[in-house]
Structures are given as C-alpha cells and as structure tokens.
Short mmCIF file of C-alpha atoms in Angstrom, two decimals:
data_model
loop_
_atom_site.label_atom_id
_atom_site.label_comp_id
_atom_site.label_asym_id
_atom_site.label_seq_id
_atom_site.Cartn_x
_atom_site.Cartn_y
_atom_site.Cartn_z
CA UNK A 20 9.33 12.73 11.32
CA UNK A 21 7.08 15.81 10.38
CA UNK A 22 8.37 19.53 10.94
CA UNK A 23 7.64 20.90 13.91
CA UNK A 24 5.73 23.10 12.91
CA UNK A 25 2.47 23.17 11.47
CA UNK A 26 -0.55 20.06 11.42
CA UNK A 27 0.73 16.72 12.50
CA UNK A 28 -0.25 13.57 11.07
CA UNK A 29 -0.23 10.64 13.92
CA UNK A 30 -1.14 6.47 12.72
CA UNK A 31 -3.95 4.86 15.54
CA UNK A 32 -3.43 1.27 14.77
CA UNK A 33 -6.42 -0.67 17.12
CA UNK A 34 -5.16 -4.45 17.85
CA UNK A 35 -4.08 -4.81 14.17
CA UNK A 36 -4.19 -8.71 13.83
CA UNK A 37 -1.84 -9.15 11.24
CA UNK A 38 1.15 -7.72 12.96
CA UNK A 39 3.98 -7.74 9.69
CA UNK A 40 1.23 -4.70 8.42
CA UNK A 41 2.87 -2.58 11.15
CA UNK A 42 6.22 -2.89 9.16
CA UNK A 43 4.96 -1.71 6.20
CA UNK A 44 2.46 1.08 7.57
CA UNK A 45 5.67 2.21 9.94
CA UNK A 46 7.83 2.74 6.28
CA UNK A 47 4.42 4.42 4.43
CA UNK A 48 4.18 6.45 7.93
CA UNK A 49 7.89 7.32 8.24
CA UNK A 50 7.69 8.12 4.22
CA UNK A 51 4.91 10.78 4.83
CA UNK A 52 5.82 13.12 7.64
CA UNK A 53 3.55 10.66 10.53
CA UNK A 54 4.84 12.17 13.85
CA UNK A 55 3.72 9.27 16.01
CA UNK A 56 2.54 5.50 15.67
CA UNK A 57 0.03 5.08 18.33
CA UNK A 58 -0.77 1.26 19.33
CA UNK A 59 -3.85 0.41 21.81
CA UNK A 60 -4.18 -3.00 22.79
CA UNK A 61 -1.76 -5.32 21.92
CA UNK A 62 1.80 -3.63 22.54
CA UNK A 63 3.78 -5.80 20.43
CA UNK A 64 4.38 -5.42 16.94
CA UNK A 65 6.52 -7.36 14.03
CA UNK A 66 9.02 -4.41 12.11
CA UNK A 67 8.62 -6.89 9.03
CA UNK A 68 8.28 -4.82 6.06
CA UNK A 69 9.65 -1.48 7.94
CA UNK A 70 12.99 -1.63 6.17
CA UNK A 71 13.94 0.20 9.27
CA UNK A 72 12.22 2.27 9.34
CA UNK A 73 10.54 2.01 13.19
CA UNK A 74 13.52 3.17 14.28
CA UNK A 75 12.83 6.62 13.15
CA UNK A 76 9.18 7.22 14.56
CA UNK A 77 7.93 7.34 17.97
CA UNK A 78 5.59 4.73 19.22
CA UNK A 79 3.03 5.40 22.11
CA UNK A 80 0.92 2.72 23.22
CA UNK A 81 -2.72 2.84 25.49
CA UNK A 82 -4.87 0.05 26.96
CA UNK A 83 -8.09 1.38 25.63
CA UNK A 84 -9.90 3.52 23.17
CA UNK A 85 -10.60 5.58 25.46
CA UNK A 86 -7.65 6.46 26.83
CA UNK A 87 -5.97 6.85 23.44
CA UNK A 88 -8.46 9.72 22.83
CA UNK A 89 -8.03 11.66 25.72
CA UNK A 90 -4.22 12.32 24.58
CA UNK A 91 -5.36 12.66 21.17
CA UNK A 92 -7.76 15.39 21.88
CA UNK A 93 -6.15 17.01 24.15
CA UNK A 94 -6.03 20.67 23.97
CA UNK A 95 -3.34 23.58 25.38
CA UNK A 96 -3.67 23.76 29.37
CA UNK A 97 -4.35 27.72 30.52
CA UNK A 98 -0.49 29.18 31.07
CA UNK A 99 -1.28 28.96 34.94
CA UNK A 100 -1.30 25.35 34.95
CA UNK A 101 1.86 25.05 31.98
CA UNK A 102 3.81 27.65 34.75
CA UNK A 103 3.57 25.15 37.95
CA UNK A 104 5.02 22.64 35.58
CA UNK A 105 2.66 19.90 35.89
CA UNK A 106 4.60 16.98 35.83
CA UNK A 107 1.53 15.02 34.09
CA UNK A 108 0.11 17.00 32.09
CA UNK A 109 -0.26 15.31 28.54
CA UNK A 110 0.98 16.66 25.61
CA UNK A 111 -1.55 18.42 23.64
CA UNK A 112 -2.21 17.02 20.84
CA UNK A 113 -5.42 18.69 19.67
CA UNK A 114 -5.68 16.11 16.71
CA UNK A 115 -9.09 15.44 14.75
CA UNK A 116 -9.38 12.02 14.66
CA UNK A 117 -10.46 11.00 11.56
CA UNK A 118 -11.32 7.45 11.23
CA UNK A 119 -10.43 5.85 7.56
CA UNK A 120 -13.46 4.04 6.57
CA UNK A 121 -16.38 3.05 4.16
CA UNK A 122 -18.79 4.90 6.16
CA UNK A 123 -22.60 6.56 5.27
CA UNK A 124 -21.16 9.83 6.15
CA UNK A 125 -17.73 9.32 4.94
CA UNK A 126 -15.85 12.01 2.64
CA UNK A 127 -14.07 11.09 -0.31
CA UNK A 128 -9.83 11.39 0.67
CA UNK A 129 -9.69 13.31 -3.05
CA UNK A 130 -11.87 16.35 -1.11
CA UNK A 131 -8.71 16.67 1.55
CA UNK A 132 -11.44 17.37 4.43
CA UNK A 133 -8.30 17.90 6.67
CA UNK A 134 -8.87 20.70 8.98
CA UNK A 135 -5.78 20.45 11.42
CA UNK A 136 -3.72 17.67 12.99
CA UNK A 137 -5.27 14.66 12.16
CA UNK A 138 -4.93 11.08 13.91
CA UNK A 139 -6.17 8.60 11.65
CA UNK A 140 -7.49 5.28 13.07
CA UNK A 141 -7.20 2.30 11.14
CA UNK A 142 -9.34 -1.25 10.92
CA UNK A 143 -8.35 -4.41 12.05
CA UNK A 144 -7.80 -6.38 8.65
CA UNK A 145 -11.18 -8.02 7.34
CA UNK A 146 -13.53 -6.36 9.85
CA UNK A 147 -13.24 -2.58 9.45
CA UNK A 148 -13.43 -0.30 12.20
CA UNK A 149 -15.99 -1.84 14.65
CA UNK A 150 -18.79 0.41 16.76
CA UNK A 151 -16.19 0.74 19.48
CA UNK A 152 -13.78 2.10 16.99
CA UNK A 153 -16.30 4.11 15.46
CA UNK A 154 -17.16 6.10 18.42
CA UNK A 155 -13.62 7.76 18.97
CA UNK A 156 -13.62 9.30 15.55
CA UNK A 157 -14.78 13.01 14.70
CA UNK A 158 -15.11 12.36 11.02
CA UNK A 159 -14.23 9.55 8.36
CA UNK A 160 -12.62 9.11 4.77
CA UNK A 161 -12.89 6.67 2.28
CA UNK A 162 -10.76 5.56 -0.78
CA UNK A 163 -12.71 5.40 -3.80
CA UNK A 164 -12.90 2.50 -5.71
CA UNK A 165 -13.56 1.63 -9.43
CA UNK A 166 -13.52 -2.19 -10.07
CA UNK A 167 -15.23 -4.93 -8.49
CA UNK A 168 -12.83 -7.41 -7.50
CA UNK A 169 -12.49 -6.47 -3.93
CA UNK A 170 -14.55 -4.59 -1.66
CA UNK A 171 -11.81 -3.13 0.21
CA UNK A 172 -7.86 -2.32 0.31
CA UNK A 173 -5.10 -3.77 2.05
CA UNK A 174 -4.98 -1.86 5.82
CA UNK A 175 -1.27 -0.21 4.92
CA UNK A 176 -2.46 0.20 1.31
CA UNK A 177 -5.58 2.68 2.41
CA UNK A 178 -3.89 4.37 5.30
CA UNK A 179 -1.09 5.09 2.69
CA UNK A 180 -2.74 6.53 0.51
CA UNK A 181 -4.59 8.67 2.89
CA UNK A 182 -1.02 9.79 3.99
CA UNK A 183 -0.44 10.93 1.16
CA UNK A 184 -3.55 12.98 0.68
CA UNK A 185 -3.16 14.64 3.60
CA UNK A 186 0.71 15.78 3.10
CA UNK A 187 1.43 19.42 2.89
CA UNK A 188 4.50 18.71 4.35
CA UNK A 189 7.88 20.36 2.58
CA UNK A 190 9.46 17.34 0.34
CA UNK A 191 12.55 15.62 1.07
CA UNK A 192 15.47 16.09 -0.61
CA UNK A 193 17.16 12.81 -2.84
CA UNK A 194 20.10 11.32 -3.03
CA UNK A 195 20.02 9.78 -6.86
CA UNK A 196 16.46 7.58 -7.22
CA UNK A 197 16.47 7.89 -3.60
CA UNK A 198 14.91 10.05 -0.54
CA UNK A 199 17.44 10.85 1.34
CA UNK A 200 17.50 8.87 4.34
CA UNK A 201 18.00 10.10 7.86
CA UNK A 202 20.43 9.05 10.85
CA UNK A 203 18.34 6.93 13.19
CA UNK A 204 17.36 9.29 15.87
CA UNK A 205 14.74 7.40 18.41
CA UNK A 206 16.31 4.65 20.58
CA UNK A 207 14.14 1.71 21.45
CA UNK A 208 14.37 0.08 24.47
CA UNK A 209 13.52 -3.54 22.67
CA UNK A 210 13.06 -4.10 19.48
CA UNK A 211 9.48 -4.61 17.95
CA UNK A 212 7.94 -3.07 21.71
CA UNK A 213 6.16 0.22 22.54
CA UNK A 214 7.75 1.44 25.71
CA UNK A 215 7.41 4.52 27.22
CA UNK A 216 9.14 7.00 29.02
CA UNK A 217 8.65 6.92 32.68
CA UNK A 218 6.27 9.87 32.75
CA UNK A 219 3.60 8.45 30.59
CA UNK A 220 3.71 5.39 32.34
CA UNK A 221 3.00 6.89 35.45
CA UNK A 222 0.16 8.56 33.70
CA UNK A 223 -0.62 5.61 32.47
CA UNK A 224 -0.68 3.87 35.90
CA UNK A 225 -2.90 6.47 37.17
CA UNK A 226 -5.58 6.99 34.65
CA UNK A 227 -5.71 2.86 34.49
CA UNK A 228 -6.45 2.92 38.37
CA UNK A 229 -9.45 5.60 37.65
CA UNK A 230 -10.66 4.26 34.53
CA UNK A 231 -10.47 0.92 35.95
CA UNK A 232 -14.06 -0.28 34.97
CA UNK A 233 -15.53 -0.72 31.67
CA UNK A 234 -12.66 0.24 28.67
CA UNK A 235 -9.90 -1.59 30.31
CA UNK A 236 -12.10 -4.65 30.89
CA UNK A 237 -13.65 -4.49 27.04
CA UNK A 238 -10.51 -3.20 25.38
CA UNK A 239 -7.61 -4.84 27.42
CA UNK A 240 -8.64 -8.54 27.78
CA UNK A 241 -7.38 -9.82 24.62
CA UNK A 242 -3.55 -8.04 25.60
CA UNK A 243 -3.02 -10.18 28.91
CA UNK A 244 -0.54 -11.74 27.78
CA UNK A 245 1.34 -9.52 26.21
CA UNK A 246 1.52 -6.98 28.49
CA UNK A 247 2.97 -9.23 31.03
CA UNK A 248 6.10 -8.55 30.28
CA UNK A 249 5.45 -4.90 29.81
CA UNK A 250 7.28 -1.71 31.35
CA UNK A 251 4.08 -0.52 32.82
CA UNK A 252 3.98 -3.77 34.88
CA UNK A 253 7.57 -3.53 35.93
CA UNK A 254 6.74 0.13 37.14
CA UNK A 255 3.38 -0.87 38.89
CA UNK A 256 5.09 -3.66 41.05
CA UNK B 1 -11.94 -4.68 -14.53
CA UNK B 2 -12.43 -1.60 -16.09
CA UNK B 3 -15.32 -0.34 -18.13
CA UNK B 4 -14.56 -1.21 -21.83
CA UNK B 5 -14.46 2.73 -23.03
CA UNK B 6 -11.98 5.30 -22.06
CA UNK B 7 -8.78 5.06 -21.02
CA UNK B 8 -7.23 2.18 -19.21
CA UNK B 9 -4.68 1.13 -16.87
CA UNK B 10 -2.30 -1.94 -16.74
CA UNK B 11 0.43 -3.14 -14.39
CA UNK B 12 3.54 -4.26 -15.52
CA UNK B 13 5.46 -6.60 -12.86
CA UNK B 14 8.89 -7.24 -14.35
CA UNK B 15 10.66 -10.13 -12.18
CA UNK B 16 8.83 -9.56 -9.01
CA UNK B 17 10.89 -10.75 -6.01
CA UNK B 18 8.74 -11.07 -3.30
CA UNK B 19 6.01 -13.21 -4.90
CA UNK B 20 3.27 -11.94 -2.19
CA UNK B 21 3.79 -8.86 -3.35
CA UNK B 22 1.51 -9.97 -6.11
CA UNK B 23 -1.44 -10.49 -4.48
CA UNK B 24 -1.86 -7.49 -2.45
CA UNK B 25 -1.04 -5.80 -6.18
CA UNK B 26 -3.76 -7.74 -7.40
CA UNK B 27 -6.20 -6.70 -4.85
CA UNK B 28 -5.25 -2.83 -5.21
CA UNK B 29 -5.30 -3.38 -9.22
CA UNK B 30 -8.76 -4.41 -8.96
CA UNK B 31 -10.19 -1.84 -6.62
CA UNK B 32 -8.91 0.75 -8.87
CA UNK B 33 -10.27 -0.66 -12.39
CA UNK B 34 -6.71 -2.31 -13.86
CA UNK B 35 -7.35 -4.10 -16.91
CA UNK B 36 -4.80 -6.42 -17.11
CA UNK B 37 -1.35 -7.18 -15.31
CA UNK B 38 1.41 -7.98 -17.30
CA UNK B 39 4.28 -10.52 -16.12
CA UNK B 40 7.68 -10.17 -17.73
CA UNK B 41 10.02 -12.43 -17.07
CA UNK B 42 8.59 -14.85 -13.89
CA UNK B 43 5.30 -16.31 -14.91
CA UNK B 44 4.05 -17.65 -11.33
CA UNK B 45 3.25 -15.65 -9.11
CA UNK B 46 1.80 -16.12 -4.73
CA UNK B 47 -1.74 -15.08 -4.46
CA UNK B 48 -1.47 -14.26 -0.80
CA UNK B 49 -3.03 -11.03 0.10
CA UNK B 50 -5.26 -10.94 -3.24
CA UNK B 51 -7.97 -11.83 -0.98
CA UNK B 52 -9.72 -13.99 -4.34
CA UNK B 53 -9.19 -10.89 -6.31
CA UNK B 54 -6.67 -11.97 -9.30
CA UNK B 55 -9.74 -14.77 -10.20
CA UNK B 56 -11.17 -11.17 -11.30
CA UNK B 57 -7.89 -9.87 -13.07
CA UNK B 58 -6.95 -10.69 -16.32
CA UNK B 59 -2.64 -12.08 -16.61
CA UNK B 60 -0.59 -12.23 -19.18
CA UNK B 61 2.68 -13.13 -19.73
CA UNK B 62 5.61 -12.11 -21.67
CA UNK B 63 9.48 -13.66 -21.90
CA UNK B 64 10.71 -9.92 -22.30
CA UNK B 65 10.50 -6.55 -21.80
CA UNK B 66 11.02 -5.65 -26.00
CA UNK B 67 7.45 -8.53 -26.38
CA UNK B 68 5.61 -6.76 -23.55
CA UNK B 69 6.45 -3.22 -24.98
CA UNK B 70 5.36 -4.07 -28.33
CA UNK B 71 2.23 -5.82 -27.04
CA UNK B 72 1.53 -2.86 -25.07
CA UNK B 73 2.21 -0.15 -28.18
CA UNK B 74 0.03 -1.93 -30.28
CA UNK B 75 -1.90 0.62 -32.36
CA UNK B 76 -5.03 -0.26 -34.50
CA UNK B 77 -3.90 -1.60 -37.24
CA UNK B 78 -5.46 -0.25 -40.97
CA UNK B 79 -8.76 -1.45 -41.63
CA UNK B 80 -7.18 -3.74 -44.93
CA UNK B 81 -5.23 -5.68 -42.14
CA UNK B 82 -8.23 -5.79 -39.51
CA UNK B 83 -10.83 -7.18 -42.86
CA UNK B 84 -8.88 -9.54 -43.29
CA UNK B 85 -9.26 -11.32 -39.87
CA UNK B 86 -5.53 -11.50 -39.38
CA UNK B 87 -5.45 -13.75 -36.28
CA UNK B 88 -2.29 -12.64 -34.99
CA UNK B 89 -2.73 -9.63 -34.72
CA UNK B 90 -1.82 -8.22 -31.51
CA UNK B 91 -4.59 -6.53 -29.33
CA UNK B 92 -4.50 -3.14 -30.05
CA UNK B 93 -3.13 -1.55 -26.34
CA UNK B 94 -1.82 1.88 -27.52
CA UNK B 95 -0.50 2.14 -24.07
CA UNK B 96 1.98 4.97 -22.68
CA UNK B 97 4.53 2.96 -20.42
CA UNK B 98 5.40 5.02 -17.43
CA UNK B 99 7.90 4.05 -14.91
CA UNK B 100 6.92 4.30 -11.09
CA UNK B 101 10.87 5.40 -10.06
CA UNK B 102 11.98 8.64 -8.58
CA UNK B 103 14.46 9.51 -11.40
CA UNK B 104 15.44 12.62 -12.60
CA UNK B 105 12.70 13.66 -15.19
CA UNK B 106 10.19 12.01 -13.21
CA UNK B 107 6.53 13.85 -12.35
CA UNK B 108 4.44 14.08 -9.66
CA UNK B 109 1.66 11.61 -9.38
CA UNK B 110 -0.15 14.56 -7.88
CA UNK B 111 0.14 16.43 -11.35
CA UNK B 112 -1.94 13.70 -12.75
CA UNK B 113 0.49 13.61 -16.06
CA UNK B 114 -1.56 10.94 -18.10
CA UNK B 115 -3.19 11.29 -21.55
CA UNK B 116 -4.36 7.81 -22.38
CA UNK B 117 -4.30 4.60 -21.48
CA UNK B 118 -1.33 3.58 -19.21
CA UNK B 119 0.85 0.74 -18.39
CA UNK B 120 2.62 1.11 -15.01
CA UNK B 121 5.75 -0.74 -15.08
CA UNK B 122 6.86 -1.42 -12.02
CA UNK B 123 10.73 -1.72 -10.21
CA UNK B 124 11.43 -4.93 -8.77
CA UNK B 125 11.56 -4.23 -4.87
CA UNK B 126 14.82 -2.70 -3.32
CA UNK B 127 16.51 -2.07 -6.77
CA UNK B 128 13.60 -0.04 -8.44
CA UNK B 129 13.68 0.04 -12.15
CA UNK B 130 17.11 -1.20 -13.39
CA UNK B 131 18.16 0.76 -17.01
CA UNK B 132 16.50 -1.98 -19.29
CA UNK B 133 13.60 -1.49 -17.36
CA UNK B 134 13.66 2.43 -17.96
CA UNK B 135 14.31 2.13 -21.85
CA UNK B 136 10.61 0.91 -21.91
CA UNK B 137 9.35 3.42 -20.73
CA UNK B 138 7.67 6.87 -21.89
CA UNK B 139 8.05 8.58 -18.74
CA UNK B 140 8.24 8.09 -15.14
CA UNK B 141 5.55 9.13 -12.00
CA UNK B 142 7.19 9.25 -8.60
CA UNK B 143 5.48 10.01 -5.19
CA UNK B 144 6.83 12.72 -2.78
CA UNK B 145 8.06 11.77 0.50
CA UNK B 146 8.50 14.07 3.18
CA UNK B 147 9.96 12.00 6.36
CA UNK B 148 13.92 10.57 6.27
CA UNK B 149 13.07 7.10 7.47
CA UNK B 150 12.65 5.40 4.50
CA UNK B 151 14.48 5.82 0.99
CA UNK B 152 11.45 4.19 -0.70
CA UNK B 153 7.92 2.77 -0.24
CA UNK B 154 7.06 -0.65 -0.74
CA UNK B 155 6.37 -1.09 -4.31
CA UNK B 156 2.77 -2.30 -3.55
CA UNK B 157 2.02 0.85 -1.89
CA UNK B 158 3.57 2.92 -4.10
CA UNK B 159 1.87 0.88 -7.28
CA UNK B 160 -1.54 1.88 -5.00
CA UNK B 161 -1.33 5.23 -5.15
CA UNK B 162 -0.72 5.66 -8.50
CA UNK B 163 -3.63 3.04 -9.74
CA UNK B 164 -5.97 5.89 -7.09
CA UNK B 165 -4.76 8.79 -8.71
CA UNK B 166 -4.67 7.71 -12.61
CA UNK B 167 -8.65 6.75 -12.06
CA UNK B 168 -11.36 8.72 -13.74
CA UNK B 169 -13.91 5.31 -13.92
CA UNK B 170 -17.00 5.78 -12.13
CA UNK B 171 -17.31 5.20 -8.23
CA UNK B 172 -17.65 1.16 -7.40
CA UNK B 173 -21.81 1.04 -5.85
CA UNK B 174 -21.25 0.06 -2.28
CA UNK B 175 -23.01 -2.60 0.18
CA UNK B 176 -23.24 -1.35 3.65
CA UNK B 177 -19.34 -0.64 4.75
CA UNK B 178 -18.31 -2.44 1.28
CA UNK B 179 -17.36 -2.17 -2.11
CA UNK B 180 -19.74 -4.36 -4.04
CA UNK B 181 -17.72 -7.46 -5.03
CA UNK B 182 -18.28 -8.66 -8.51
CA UNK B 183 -19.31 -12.34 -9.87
CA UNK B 184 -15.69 -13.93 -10.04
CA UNK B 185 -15.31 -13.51 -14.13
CA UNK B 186 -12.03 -14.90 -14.79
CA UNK B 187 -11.13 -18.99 -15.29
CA UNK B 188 -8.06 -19.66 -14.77
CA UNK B 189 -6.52 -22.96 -15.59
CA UNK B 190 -4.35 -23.22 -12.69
CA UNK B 191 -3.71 -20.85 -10.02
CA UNK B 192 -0.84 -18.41 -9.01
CA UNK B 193 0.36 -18.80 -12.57
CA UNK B 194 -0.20 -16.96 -15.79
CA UNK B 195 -1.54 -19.05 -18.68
CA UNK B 196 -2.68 -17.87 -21.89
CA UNK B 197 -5.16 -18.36 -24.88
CA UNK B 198 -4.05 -20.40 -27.64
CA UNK B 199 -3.14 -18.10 -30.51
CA UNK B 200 -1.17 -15.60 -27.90
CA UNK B 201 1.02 -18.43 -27.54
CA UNK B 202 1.12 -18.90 -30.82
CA UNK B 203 2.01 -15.30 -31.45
CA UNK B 204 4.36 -15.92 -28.69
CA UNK B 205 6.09 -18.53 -29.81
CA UNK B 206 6.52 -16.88 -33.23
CA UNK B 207 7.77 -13.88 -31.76
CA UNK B 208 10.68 -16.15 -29.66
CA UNK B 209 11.49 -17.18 -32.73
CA UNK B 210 12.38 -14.19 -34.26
CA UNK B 211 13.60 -12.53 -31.73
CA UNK B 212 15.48 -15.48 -30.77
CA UNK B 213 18.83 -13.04 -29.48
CA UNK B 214 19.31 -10.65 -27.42
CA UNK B 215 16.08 -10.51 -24.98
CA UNK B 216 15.52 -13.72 -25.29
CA UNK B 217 18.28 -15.07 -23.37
CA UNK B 218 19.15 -11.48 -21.75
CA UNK B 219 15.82 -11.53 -19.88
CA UNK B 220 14.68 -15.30 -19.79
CA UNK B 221 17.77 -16.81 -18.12
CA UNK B 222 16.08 -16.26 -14.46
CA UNK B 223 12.61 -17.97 -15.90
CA UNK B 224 14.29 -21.02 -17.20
CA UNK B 225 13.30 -23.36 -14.35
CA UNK B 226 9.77 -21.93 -14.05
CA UNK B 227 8.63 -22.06 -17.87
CA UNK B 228 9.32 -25.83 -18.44
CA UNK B 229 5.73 -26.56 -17.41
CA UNK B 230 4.21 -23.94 -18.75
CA UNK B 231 1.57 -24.30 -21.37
CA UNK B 232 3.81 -22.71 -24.33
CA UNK B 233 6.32 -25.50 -23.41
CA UNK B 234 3.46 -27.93 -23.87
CA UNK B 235 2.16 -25.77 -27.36
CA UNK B 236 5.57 -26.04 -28.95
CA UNK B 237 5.99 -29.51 -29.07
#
C-alpha cells in the first residue's frame, strides 16, 4: 500500500469481463503503491494471477458510476461538520480521475500529466471505456504505440504501465532479486469478494435508496445475480 | 514490426512456463515495434491473449542459450565474406542482451540505459533468470516497486514496460479510439509453433553438430518431446 502521505494512486475497474485480469492488475497495483482497488458492478472477482497479492490492498465496491465518483471526488468537509463526527461522511478522496484511454484529447502517459491523487478507470477488455465510462473522467492518457500488430494493450498491461508512470512513491527495499514482501495486513471476509465495512454499507444503502432511478437501473442490471449473495443485501433485509 | 533503420528490439523467451504468457507477450511486442521473439529451449508456444498479433511477429527458434547469443551478437561480417554470398551467414543482429531481473548491478528502466539494438531476455515466471540465463547477458533493467504485496510482477507486465520505455520508433497513426492494425504480414506454417526458413535450419543443424556437448543436452533435455515434429527433425533426415 502507498505511504500515507502524499498523492494516492486508486485502480477503477468498471465490470471487467475477464475476471483472472483482476489477479494480475491486483499484483501490478499492489507492486506500485495503488492504495485502493475500486470495483463497480459486478462484486466478484477471480485472485488468479494475484500471487497473493489481494490480500494486501483494500477493495471498495459501488453499484454505479455514479456513485463511485462521488467518493472519488470527494473533497475535505469544513472542520464544523469533521467536529460533530459525522458518522457518514465519506472519506475524502479528492482524486482526479483520469480515465486510461485512446482518446482525441488524450495525453501521452510519457508527459506524467498527474496533478494529484489520481483514480484511474480502466476498459472493459475489447471495448474501451464506453460513453458512460467516459463521462466520470476529468482527463485521459494513452500508451503510445509503435507497431501495427495490435491496436491496443492487454487491460493489466496498460494500467501497469500507467502505474508506473505515475509512481513517485519511495522504492521498496529487496531481499536478494526480490522486493521485499510484506506481512498480509487486510483481512477479507471471503475470498475473491469486495465487502465492506458496515459504515459504507449503510452509506451505501442510503445513497442506493436516493439514487434509486436511472444509474442503478443502467449500471446495476447486469450484477443481479451476483449481488444476491452480497453483504449489502444481508444488511438491507 | 519495427521500421527497418535504427535500433531494434527483440524478446528472448527462454523456457516459458505458462504458455499464455506468450500471447499477451506477443501482443505487447507488437504494439511497441519488437522485431523478432526468440524461443530458446520450448519451440510451441499458446497464442491466447495475442489477440491475432504473433501472425504479425516474426519467431525464431533456438535449442540453446550459447546458439541464440551468438545469433543475436552477430556483427557484419567483412565485406570479402558478405561478396561472396556466404549463405550461412548468420543475420547480422549486433544485439546487447539485457536481462529483465532485479539483481544487483541492475538499472532502472527509467534511466533508459540502451545504446543499440536490444534483446530482452526474459526469466521464466516465479524463478526469474536462473545463472545460465544471466551469463548471456550484457546487463540487466529492473523496474522499481514501491508496495510490499508482491515480490515480482508478472513477467508479461514487466516485459511491457520495458518494450514502452526502450521505444524511440515513431507514434503508430490511429483510427478513431485505435491503433491502426496492420495487413497480417507474417505466414506461418502452422500455428502456436515456431518454424523456420530452410537454410536457418540448416545453419541450425550444423551448429548442433558442433556444438553437440554441453548446451546441447544441458538445455534441450526439457524440449525433447516437443522437437520430434518439428521441421528440423523432418530437414535432418
């Protein structure tokens, strides 16, 4: 996980459809200081290709697009409302989100256009980001390419390298040809699942309830099934 | 494929493990202008996650790592030798060989340490580059990490970043959210498996025979079971 201090790198991963990319993306993410996986949609995820790794990085997950931005963006409350304690107040994460892309308007990763903390949403494999997608993001990147044998990466291959552009994080030490690895510090409820602690899922509950028109209808309809088993609906009974 | 002037960039795969990782490989290798990958060792390889691409790579194949270094140090020979048509004489590669392994002496990709044309040789997954595989090489990239939840990246990845940053070919023209795909170039007599031209086997088969030791049966032991159909089988009868 990143320092504490200083711009945070977080992974917005949009229904991926090929769920062993999670794996891999969670051991790129883990590998370059990513703070926090956040899934919308589908909930469920397959850890193949994580070596492990998902144990070490925290997992959110939203319903819709929508809802995923509002905690992204979310700014520093005024002290008055941080000193009654607000039980739900979100975290403030205050990220650009920065969508990684083969846009018009999209900057070459090479010119680092990172500004701050940065949440970087990725395509579903094959499509790209869709319009949806598109509308969440404050700027994009692309990856520039040279030969013409593909006209895109691999999902994990481009949001790893973009990691790794955006960096700036102190390196880890090594143990021989190795990074040193850390003890396991995040406890999952269930393996290959984004729970949550109870707070956000009251949160969750709530905003779902006022929101409960157009994003969770668009977004959410593909995740029935999934989420039938989820937390949020043991919480909501 | 990479423009035919300036410098290029190969990949060696030396005993690959996880055939898929191949593909993905290929697709990266493509998107960033590699020439040519090199197999040592295993000569078939799984095409999943190319996405068509290695139809637009050039393979080639090698028993050991002593034939694919001296393949790949091949400097032009004197203008007697080239006047005189010599037909087996090698392709003229004048290659540095750097390792992708976090050993001791090992640079920064960010520091961009290359001078000519490269050959990435990369470790077989889990083990990284064992010593036989090091003696190959000239010197050794590695890519910082700054999280403790993984020791490593996944070789693909890390291969991927280090294709990006060697680069210096000219920006791929684009097609709405695409990279332009090229014409598929490449035939390739059977897929998923490296076959060669005629008088490289030839060459091949010479060099076996001289070197008929050491490497030989050091390196080829694994590849017994795969090379009995392969077209230097069929050449050498």
């Amino acid at each position: 996980m990143a320092a504490a201090e200083g711009p945070e790198s977080l992974v917005v991963v949009h229904n991926v459809a090929k769920r062993h990319n999670v794996g891999t993306m969670a051991r790129s993410a883990t590998a370059f200081g990513v703070s926090e996986i956040v899934l919308v949609g589908r909930r469920d995820f397959n850890a193949f290709g994580s070596h492990g790794s998902t144990t070490h990085l925290r997992f959110r997950h939203f319903h819709s697009l929508s809802q995923a931005r509002l905690y992204l963006k979310a700014r520093p409350a005024p002290s008055a409302a941080r000193n009654l304690g607000h039980p739900l107040l979100p975290e403030e994460r205050d990220c650009d989100i920065c969508g990684v892309e083969i846009t018009d308007g999209a900057v070459s990763v090479t010119q680092h256009p990172f500004r701050k903390s940065t949440a970087f949403l990725l395509g579903n494999e094959g499509m790209g980001l869709s319009a949806k997608e598109c509308e969440i993001c404050d700027f994009f990147v692309y990856i520039p390419q040279y030969g013409g044998g593909t006209s895109s990466l691999n999902v994990t291959v481009a949001a790893s390298i973009v990691l790794h552009h955006f960096g700036g994080f102190p390196e880890r030490s090594r143990e021989g040809n190795k990074f040193t690895l850390a003890e396991k510090p995040v406890k999952q409820t269930r393996r290959n699942y984004c729970a949550e602690p109870v707070e956000s899922i009251i949160e969750d509950r709530k905003s779902r309830r006022e929101n409960a028109s157009r994003d969770f209808f668009d977004d959410n309809r593909t995740d029935s099934t999934e989420s039938t088993n989820s937390l949020a609906e043991l919480f909501s009974g």
